[in-house]
C-alpha positions in Angstrom: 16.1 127.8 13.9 18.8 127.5 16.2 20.3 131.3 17.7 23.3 130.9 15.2 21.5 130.1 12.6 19.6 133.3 12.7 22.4 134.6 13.5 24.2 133.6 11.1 21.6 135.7 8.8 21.7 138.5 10.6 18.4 137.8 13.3 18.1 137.9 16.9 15.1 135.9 18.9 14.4 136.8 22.2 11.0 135.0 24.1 9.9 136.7 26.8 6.4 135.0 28.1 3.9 136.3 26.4 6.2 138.7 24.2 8.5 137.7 21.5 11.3 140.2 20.1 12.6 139.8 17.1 15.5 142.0 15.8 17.5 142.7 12.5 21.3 143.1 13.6 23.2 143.9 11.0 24.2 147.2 12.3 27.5 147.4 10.5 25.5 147.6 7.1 22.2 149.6 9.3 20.2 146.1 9.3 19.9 146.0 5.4 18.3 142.6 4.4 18.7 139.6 2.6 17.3 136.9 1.0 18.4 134.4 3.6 17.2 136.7 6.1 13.3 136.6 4.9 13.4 132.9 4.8 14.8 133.0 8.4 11.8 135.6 9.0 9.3 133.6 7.7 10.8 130.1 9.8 10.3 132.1 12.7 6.9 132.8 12.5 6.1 128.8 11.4 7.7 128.3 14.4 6.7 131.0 16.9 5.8 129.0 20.2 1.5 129.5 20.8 1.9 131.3 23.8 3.6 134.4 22.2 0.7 137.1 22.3 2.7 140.5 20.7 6.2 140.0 18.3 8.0 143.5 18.5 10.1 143.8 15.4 13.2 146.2 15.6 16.5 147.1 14.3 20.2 147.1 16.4 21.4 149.9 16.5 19.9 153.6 15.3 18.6 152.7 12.0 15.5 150.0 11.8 16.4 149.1 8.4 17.8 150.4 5.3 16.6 148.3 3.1 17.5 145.9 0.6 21.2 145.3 1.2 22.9 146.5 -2.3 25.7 143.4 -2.3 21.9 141.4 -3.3 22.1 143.4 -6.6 25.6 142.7 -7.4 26.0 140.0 -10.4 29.0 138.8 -8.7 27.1 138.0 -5.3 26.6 133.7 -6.2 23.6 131.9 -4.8 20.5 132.2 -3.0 21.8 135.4 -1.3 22.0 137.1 -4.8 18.2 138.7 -5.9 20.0 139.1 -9.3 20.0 135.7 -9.7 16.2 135.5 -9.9 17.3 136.6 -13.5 18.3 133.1 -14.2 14.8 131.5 -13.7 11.8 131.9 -15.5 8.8 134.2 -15.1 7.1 131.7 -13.2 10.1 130.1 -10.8 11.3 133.9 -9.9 7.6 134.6 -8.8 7.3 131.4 -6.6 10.8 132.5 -5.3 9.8 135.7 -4.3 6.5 134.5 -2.9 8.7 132.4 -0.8 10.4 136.0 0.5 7.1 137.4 1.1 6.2 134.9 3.9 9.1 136.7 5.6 6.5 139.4 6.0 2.8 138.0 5.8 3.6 135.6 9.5 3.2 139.4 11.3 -0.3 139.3 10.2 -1.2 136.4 11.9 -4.3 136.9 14.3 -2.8 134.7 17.4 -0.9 137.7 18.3 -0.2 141.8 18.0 2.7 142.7 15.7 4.4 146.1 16.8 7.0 147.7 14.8 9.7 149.7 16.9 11.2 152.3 14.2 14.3 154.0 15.3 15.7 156.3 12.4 15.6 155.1 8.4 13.1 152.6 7.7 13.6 152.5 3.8 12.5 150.2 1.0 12.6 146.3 2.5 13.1 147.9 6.2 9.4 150.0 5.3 7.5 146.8 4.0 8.5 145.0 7.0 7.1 148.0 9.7 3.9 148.0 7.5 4.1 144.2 7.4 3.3 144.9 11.2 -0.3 145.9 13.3 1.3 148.8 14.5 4.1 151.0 14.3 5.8 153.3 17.0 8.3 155.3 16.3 11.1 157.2 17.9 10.8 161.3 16.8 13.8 161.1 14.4 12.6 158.2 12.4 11.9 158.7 8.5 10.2 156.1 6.0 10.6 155.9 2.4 9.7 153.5 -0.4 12.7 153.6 -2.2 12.1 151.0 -4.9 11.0 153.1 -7.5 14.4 154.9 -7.7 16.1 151.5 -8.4 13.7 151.0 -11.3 11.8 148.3 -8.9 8.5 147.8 -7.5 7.7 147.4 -3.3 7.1 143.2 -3.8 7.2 142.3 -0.2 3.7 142.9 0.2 3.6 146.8 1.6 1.6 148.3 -0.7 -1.8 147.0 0.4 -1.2 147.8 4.1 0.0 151.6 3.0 -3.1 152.1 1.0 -5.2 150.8 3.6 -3.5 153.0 6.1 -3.1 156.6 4.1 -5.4 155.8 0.7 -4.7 154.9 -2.5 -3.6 158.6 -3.5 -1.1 159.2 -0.7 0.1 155.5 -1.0 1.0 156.2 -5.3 2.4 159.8 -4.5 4.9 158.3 -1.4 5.9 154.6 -3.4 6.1 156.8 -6.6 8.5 159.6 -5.6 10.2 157.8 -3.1 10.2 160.7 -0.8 11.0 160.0 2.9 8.0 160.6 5.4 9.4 162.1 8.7 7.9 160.9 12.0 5.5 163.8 12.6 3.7 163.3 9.3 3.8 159.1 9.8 1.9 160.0 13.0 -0.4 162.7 10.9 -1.7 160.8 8.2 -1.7 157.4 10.0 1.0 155.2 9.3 2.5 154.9 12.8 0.2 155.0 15.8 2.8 157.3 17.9 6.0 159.3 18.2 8.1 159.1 21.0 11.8 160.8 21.7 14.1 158.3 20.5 15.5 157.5 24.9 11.3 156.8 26.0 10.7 154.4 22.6 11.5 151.5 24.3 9.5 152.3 27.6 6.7 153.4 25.2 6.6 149.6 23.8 7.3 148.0 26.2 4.5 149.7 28.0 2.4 149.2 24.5 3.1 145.2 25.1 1.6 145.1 28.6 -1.4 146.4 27.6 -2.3 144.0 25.2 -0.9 141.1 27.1 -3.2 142.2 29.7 -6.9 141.1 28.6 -7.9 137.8 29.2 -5.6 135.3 26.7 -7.9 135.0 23.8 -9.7 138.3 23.2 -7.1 140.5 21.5 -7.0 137.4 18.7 -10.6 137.4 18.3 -10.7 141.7 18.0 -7.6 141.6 15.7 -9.5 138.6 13.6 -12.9 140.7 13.4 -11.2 143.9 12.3 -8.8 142.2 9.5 -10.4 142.4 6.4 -13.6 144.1 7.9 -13.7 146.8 5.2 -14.0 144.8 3.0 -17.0 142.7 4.5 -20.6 143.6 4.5 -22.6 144.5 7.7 -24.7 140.9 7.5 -21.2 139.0 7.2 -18.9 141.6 10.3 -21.9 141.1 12.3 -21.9 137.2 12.3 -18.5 137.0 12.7 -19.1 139.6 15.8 -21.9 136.8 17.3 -20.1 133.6 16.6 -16.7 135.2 18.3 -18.6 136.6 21.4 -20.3 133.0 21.6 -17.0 132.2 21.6 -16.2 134.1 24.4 -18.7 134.0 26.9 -17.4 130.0 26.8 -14.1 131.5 27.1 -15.2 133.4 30.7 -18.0 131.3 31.9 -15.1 128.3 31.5 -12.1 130.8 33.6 -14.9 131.7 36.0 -16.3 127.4 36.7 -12.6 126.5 37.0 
């Protein structure tokens, strides 16, 4: 997508080498989301050049995201913009729509490179999904997280709830989607949901020092780490330690190949 496409749709791209930034700026309306803002979201990572090695996601502004943006509620908002209007299709066209959102979200998973959230202030509903949606998450000292869907009679659907679970456990996870309480920094940091809290002026040193180290390492070794460690729980010891072998085969090509040449 173009620049005014995205921004059109309320995105920002910005390539820097190895480090991709990608930023919700909608600050008028504290980078609430939309429809046609997933979509854009989930172009950009079909189209994220190969080269990119971490995507630091962000909000304009003082507020990461709050959320779904209400106007997407409102009968009278016509189109694809309008999440009411998945009323109009059946059961089974409204869950291939939103499965269409959630690519928006699942690209940040991707092993070729090292998502970071950057959370200043309210992450909340949508704005939440998308910082779990990420590797990790660092956060400035004032920022606060809440699942807010249940209070709108809704469900999280853009595919936080297994990354919160694997991240606090499943009893934590129901007690934080279910009252829709707002987690301050100091607890996110406590019970593992962000990896550090910095004073909201040293944040963007913090990741931008965050970014160097993993662009550091030899191109190909943070992918293969991330790759062994996704989904590792849920593997047994015979299968973890083959994919450990065949990936350090892997690697020793890798090095023996940089070293020849």
């Amino acid at each position: 997508m173009t620049p005014e496409e995205l921004a059109a749709v309320g995105l920002r791209l910005d390539v820097d080498g190895a480090v991709a930034a990608v930023t919700l700026d909608r600050p008028d309306v504290r980078n609430a989301q939309t429809p046609a803002m997933w979509l854009a979201l989930g172009e950009i990572g079909r189209t994220l050049p190969d080269d990119v090695r971490v995507v630091v996601v962000t909000g304009e502004g003082e507020t990461f995201s709050a959320g779904l943006d209400r106007a997407m509620l409102d009968p009278s908002t016509s189109g694809e913009e309008s999440v009411i209007g998945l009323l109009a299709l059946s059961d089974e066209e409204a869950s291939a729509r939103i499965e269409e959102f959630q690519r928006g979200f699942t690209w940040l998973r991707d092993p070729r490179f090292v998502s970071i959230a950057k959370v200043r202030g309210y992450a909340i509903g949508a704005g939440f999904q998308l910082a779990l949606s990420c590797d990790l998450r660092v956060v400035s000292d004032d920022a606060k997280f809440s699942m807010k869907e249940s209070a709108l009679g809704l469900v999280p659907d853009l595919t936080g709830t297994k990354p919160l679970v694997e991240l606090v456990g499943y009893a934590r996870a129901l007690e934080i989607c279910a009252t829709a309480r707002v987690v301050p920094a100091d607890e996110a940091v406590r019970i593992g949901l962000a990896s550090a809290s910095h004073p909201a002026d040293q944040l963007d040193a913090a990741v931008d020092e965050l970014a160097a180290a993993l662009t550091a390492p030899m191109p190909g070794v943070v992918p293969e780490t991330k790759a062994l460690l996704q989904g590792a729980a849920d593997r047994d010891l015979d299968e973890q330690r083959r994919l450990e072998r065949e990936a350090q085969v892997r690697r020793f090509r890798a090095v023996a190949a940089a070293l020849a040449g």
